[in-house]
Amino acid sequence: MQIIGLREHPEYLDKAIHFIFSKWGNVNNYLCYHDCIEHSINIENPLPRWYLLEDNGEIIGCAGLLINDFISRMDLFPWLSSLYVDEGRRGNSLGSLLINHVKEDAKKAGFSTLYLGTEHIGYFEKFGFEHIGTGYHPWGDSSRIYKIEL
């Protein structure tokens, strides 16, 4: 089991675009995902960053560390985004591996707080995230906003 940072392993670019889009995208936003992930690799800025969780050559999870997660609270950053673990692999603390990796990278980049937007209640609280309010998406939905001190 290993977490692959896309910046350190750009050879995973096509796999990352395909996997992340397959879990979070739709027919209307492929180019958005492709462009964002592709342009996250060779930049000097600490963000955005994308990660894959691989087990014996199979991609089974992903996460992102982003400046904004398509949410109205642009005054808050960075954001844990796109956390996903294949359904058949859940219940084995793999989500916590990705969360902890993203937290460490955010801390290394000089951030003291990490945010996330989600509709899930109860999952992220187990990792120390605190609900702080509601944010709104351009497509009209809202999400609960959580934060954790790093």
PDB file of C-alpha atoms in Angstrom:
ATOM      1  CA  MET A   1       0.000   0.000   0.000  1.00  0.00           C
ATOM      2  CA  GLN A   2       1.429   3.382  -0.960  1.00  0.00           C
ATOM      3  CA  ILE A   3       0.320   6.975  -1.372  1.00  0.00           C
ATOM      4  CA  ILE A   4       1.566   8.467  -4.602  1.00  0.00           C
ATOM      5  CA  GLY A   5       2.004  12.225  -4.824  1.00  0.00           C
ATOM      6  CA  LEU A   6       1.384  13.165  -8.439  1.00  0.00           C
ATOM      7  CA  ARG A   7       4.032  15.884  -8.395  1.00  0.00           C
ATOM      8  CA  GLU A   8       6.682  13.410  -7.370  1.00  0.00           C
ATOM      9  CA  HIS A   9       5.363  10.796  -9.819  1.00  0.00           C
ATOM     10  CA  PRO A  10       4.106  12.583 -12.952  1.00  0.00           C
ATOM     11  CA  GLU A  11       4.144   9.259 -14.787  1.00  0.00           C
ATOM     12  CA  TYR A  12       0.815   8.610 -13.015  1.00  0.00           C
ATOM     13  CA  LEU A  13      -0.827  11.639 -14.663  1.00  0.00           C
ATOM     14  CA  ASP A  14      -3.155   9.746 -17.011  1.00  0.00           C
ATOM     15  CA  LYS A  15      -4.111   7.226 -14.316  1.00  0.00           C
ATOM     16  CA  ALA A  16      -4.789  10.069 -11.876  1.00  0.00           C
ATOM     17  CA  ILE A  17      -6.975  12.006 -14.301  1.00  0.00           C
ATOM     18  CA  HIS A  18      -8.951   8.876 -15.179  1.00  0.00           C
ATOM     19  CA  PHE A  19      -9.403   7.678 -11.593  1.00  0.00           C
ATOM     20  CA  ILE A  20     -10.244  11.030  -9.982  1.00  0.00           C
ATOM     21  CA  PHE A  21     -12.621  11.992 -12.787  1.00  0.00           C
ATOM     22  CA  SER A  22     -14.313   8.573 -12.634  1.00  0.00           C
ATOM     23  CA  LYS A  23     -15.091   9.117  -8.945  1.00  0.00           C
ATOM     24  CA  TRP A  24     -15.948  12.820  -8.877  1.00  0.00           C
ATOM     25  CA  GLY A  25     -16.611  14.039 -12.406  1.00  0.00           C
ATOM     26  CA  ASN A  26     -19.520  14.065 -14.808  1.00  0.00           C
ATOM     27  CA  VAL A  27     -19.966  14.510 -18.556  1.00  0.00           C
ATOM     28  CA  ASN A  28     -19.896  18.285 -18.189  1.00  0.00           C
ATOM     29  CA  ASN A  29     -16.605  18.723 -16.305  1.00  0.00           C
ATOM     30  CA  TYR A  30     -13.983  16.354 -17.734  1.00  0.00           C
ATOM     31  CA  LEU A  31     -11.908  19.239 -19.109  1.00  0.00           C
ATOM     32  CA  CYS A  32     -11.981  20.982 -15.729  1.00  0.00           C
ATOM     33  CA  TYR A  33     -10.568  17.899 -13.960  1.00  0.00           C
ATOM     34  CA  HIS A  34      -8.064  17.201 -16.718  1.00  0.00           C
ATOM     35  CA  ASP A  35      -6.787  20.780 -16.790  1.00  0.00           C
ATOM     36  CA  CYS A  36      -6.580  21.129 -13.007  1.00  0.00           C
ATOM     37  CA  ILE A  37      -4.753  17.853 -12.460  1.00  0.00           C
ATOM     38  CA  GLU A  38      -2.429  18.264 -15.441  1.00  0.00           C
ATOM     39  CA  HIS A  39      -1.374  21.757 -14.374  1.00  0.00           C
ATOM     40  CA  SER A  40      -0.765  20.775 -10.759  1.00  0.00           C
ATOM     41  CA  ILE A  41       2.460  18.936 -11.548  1.00  0.00           C
ATOM     42  CA  ASN A  42       5.155  21.325 -12.743  1.00  0.00           C
ATOM     43  CA  ILE A  43       4.475  24.452 -10.722  1.00  0.00           C
ATOM     44  CA  GLU A  44       6.319  26.320  -8.000  1.00  0.00           C
ATOM     45  CA  ASN A  45       3.232  26.976  -5.870  1.00  0.00           C
ATOM     46  CA  PRO A  46       2.578  24.550  -3.026  1.00  0.00           C
ATOM     47  CA  LEU A  47      -1.006  23.980  -4.239  1.00  0.00           C
ATOM     48  CA  PRO A  48      -2.809  22.224  -5.804  1.00  0.00           C
ATOM     49  CA  ARG A  49      -1.632  18.688  -5.089  1.00  0.00           C
ATOM     50  CA  TRP A  50      -3.210  15.352  -5.972  1.00  0.00           C
ATOM     51  CA  TYR A  51      -2.661  11.916  -4.457  1.00  0.00           C
ATOM     52  CA  LEU A  52      -3.453   8.336  -5.384  1.00  0.00           C
ATOM     53  CA  LEU A  53      -3.670   5.365  -3.054  1.00  0.00           C
ATOM     54  CA  GLU A  54      -2.234   2.280  -4.724  1.00  0.00           C
ATOM     55  CA  ASP A  55      -2.287  -1.340  -3.592  1.00  0.00           C
ATOM     56  CA  ASN A  56      -0.320  -3.910  -5.596  1.00  0.00           C
ATOM     57  CA  GLY A  57      -0.486  -1.798  -8.750  1.00  0.00           C
ATOM     58  CA  GLU A  58      -4.213  -1.042  -8.429  1.00  0.00           C
ATOM     59  CA  ILE A  59      -5.419   2.510  -7.769  1.00  0.00           C
ATOM     60  CA  ILE A  60      -7.969   2.244  -4.955  1.00  0.00           C
ATOM     61  CA  GLY A  61      -8.238   5.796  -3.618  1.00  0.00           C
ATOM     62  CA  CYS A  62      -7.496   9.460  -4.137  1.00  0.00           C
ATOM     63  CA  ALA A  63      -7.436  12.860  -2.482  1.00  0.00           C
ATOM     64  CA  GLY A  64      -6.549  16.439  -3.302  1.00  0.00           C
ATOM     65  CA  LEU A  65      -5.081  19.414  -1.461  1.00  0.00           C
ATOM     66  CA  LEU A  66      -6.530  22.495  -3.137  1.00  0.00           C
ATOM     67  CA  ILE A  67      -6.749  26.256  -2.893  1.00  0.00           C
ATOM     68  CA  ASN A  68     -10.552  26.097  -3.231  1.00  0.00           C
ATOM     69  CA  ASP A  69     -13.010  23.231  -3.606  1.00  0.00           C
ATOM     70  CA  PHE A  70     -15.651  25.002  -5.721  1.00  0.00           C
ATOM     71  CA  ILE A  71     -17.111  26.571  -2.595  1.00  0.00           C
ATOM     72  CA  SER A  72     -18.089  30.119  -1.652  1.00  0.00           C
ATOM     73  CA  ARG A  73     -15.662  30.433   1.267  1.00  0.00           C
ATOM     74  CA  MET A  74     -12.677  31.528  -0.763  1.00  0.00           C
ATOM     75  CA  ASP A  75     -11.250  33.185   2.337  1.00  0.00           C
ATOM     76  CA  LEU A  76     -10.460  29.704   3.716  1.00  0.00           C
ATOM     77  CA  PHE A  77      -7.662  27.473   2.406  1.00  0.00           C
ATOM     78  CA  PRO A  78      -6.255  24.923   1.819  1.00  0.00           C
ATOM     79  CA  TRP A  79      -8.966  22.314   1.296  1.00  0.00           C
ATOM     80  CA  LEU A  80      -8.902  18.544   1.565  1.00  0.00           C
ATOM     81  CA  SER A  81     -10.805  17.507  -1.541  1.00  0.00           C
ATOM     82  CA  SER A  82     -11.899  14.486  -3.534  1.00  0.00           C
ATOM     83  CA  LEU A  83     -11.271  11.948  -0.779  1.00  0.00           C
ATOM     84  CA  TYR A  84     -12.294   8.554  -2.091  1.00  0.00           C
ATOM     85  CA  VAL A  85     -11.584   4.909  -1.252  1.00  0.00           C
ATOM     86  CA  ASP A  86     -13.075   2.097  -3.355  1.00  0.00           C
ATOM     87  CA  GLU A  87     -16.208   0.760  -1.692  1.00  0.00           C
ATOM     88  CA  GLY A  88     -14.859  -2.767  -1.352  1.00  0.00           C
ATOM     89  CA  ARG A  89     -11.814  -1.481   0.518  1.00  0.00           C
ATOM     90  CA  ARG A  90     -13.602   0.729   3.033  1.00  0.00           C
ATOM     91  CA  GLY A  91     -13.525  -0.038   6.742  1.00  0.00           C
ATOM     92  CA  ASN A  92      -9.759  -0.601   6.758  1.00  0.00           C
ATOM     93  CA  SER A  93      -8.635   2.922   7.794  1.00  0.00           C
ATOM     94  CA  LEU A  94      -7.479   3.734   4.256  1.00  0.00           C
ATOM     95  CA  GLY A  95      -9.298   7.064   4.295  1.00  0.00           C
ATOM     96  CA  SER A  96      -7.306   8.020   7.376  1.00  0.00           C
ATOM     97  CA  LEU A  97      -4.056   7.223   5.522  1.00  0.00           C
ATOM     98  CA  LEU A  98      -4.985   9.719   2.819  1.00  0.00           C
ATOM     99  CA  ILE A  99      -6.269  12.314   5.290  1.00  0.00           C
ATOM    100  CA  ASN A 100      -3.084  12.133   7.374  1.00  0.00           C
ATOM    101  CA  HIS A 101      -0.900  12.388   4.283  1.00  0.00           C
ATOM    102  CA  VAL A 102      -2.762  15.479   3.073  1.00  0.00           C
ATOM    103  CA  LYS A 103      -2.539  17.018   6.560  1.00  0.00           C
ATOM    104  CA  GLU A 104       1.228  16.466   6.650  1.00  0.00           C
ATOM    105  CA  ASP A 105       1.743  17.988   3.204  1.00  0.00           C
ATOM    106  CA  ALA A 106      -0.390  20.997   4.155  1.00  0.00           C
ATOM    107  CA  LYS A 107       1.666  21.462   7.301  1.00  0.00           C
ATOM    108  CA  LYS A 108       4.955  21.138   5.361  1.00  0.00           C
ATOM    109  CA  ALA A 109       3.676  23.825   2.988  1.00  0.00           C
ATOM    110  CA  GLY A 110       3.287  26.190   5.953  1.00  0.00           C
ATOM    111  CA  PHE A 111      -0.448  25.981   6.564  1.00  0.00           C
ATOM    112  CA  SER A 112      -1.809  25.772  10.103  1.00  0.00           C
ATOM    113  CA  THR A 113      -5.412  24.830   9.273  1.00  0.00           C
ATOM    114  CA  LEU A 114      -7.025  22.462   6.776  1.00  0.00           C
ATOM    115  CA  TYR A 115     -10.643  22.745   5.584  1.00  0.00           C
ATOM    116  CA  LEU A 116     -13.087  20.486   3.826  1.00  0.00           C
ATOM    117  CA  GLY A 117     -16.611  20.657   2.493  1.00  0.00           C
ATOM    118  CA  THR A 118     -18.893  17.633   2.720  1.00  0.00           C
ATOM    119  CA  GLU A 119     -22.427  16.404   3.206  1.00  0.00           C
ATOM    120  CA  HIS A 120     -21.198  13.571   5.431  1.00  0.00           C
ATOM    121  CA  ILE A 121     -21.932  13.878   9.134  1.00  0.00           C
ATOM    122  CA  GLY A 122     -19.911  11.827  11.594  1.00  0.00           C
ATOM    123  CA  TYR A 123     -17.034  10.621   9.416  1.00  0.00           C
ATOM    124  CA  PHE A 124     -14.601  13.536   9.512  1.00  0.00           C
ATOM    125  CA  GLU A 125     -15.322  14.315  13.147  1.00  0.00           C
ATOM    126  CA  LYS A 126     -13.605  10.983  13.969  1.00  0.00           C
ATOM    127  CA  PHE A 127     -10.359  12.526  12.698  1.00  0.00           C
ATOM    128  CA  GLY A 128     -10.661  15.747  14.694  1.00  0.00           C
ATOM    129  CA  PHE A 129     -12.394  17.956  12.112  1.00  0.00           C
ATOM    130  CA  GLU A 130     -14.770  20.536  13.577  1.00  0.00           C
ATOM    131  CA  HIS A 131     -17.924  21.748  11.807  1.00  0.00           C
ATOM    132  CA  ILE A 132     -17.710  25.539  11.369  1.00  0.00           C
ATOM    133  CA  GLY A 133     -20.513  26.451   8.979  1.00  0.00           C
ATOM    134  CA  THR A 134     -22.002  26.116   5.521  1.00  0.00           C
ATOM    135  CA  GLY A 135     -20.594  26.961   2.113  1.00  0.00           C
ATOM    136  CA  TYR A 136     -22.304  27.248  -1.258  1.00  0.00           C
ATOM    137  CA  HIS A 137     -21.352  25.818  -4.644  1.00  0.00           C
ATOM    138  CA  PRO A 138     -21.722  27.505  -8.053  1.00  0.00           C
ATOM    139  CA  TRP A 139     -24.260  24.853  -9.101  1.00  0.00           C
ATOM    140  CA  GLY A 140     -26.587  25.771  -6.215  1.00  0.00           C
ATOM    141  CA  ASP A 141     -25.831  23.051  -3.640  1.00  0.00           C
ATOM    142  CA  SER A 142     -24.398  23.644  -0.193  1.00  0.00           C
ATOM    143  CA  SER A 143     -21.878  21.725   1.922  1.00  0.00           C
ATOM    144  CA  ARG A 144     -20.971  21.607   5.580  1.00  0.00           C
ATOM    145  CA  ILE A 145     -17.548  23.168   6.158  1.00  0.00           C
ATOM    146  CA  TYR A 146     -15.099  21.565   8.556  1.00  0.00           C
ATOM    147  CA  LYS A 147     -11.656  22.574   9.771  1.00  0.00           C
ATOM    148  CA  ILE A 148      -8.788  20.997  11.636  1.00  0.00           C
ATOM    149  CA  GLU A 149      -5.750  22.661  13.164  1.00  0.00           C
ATOM    150  CA  LEU A 150      -2.503  21.141  11.929  1.00  0.00           C
TER     151      LEU A 150
END
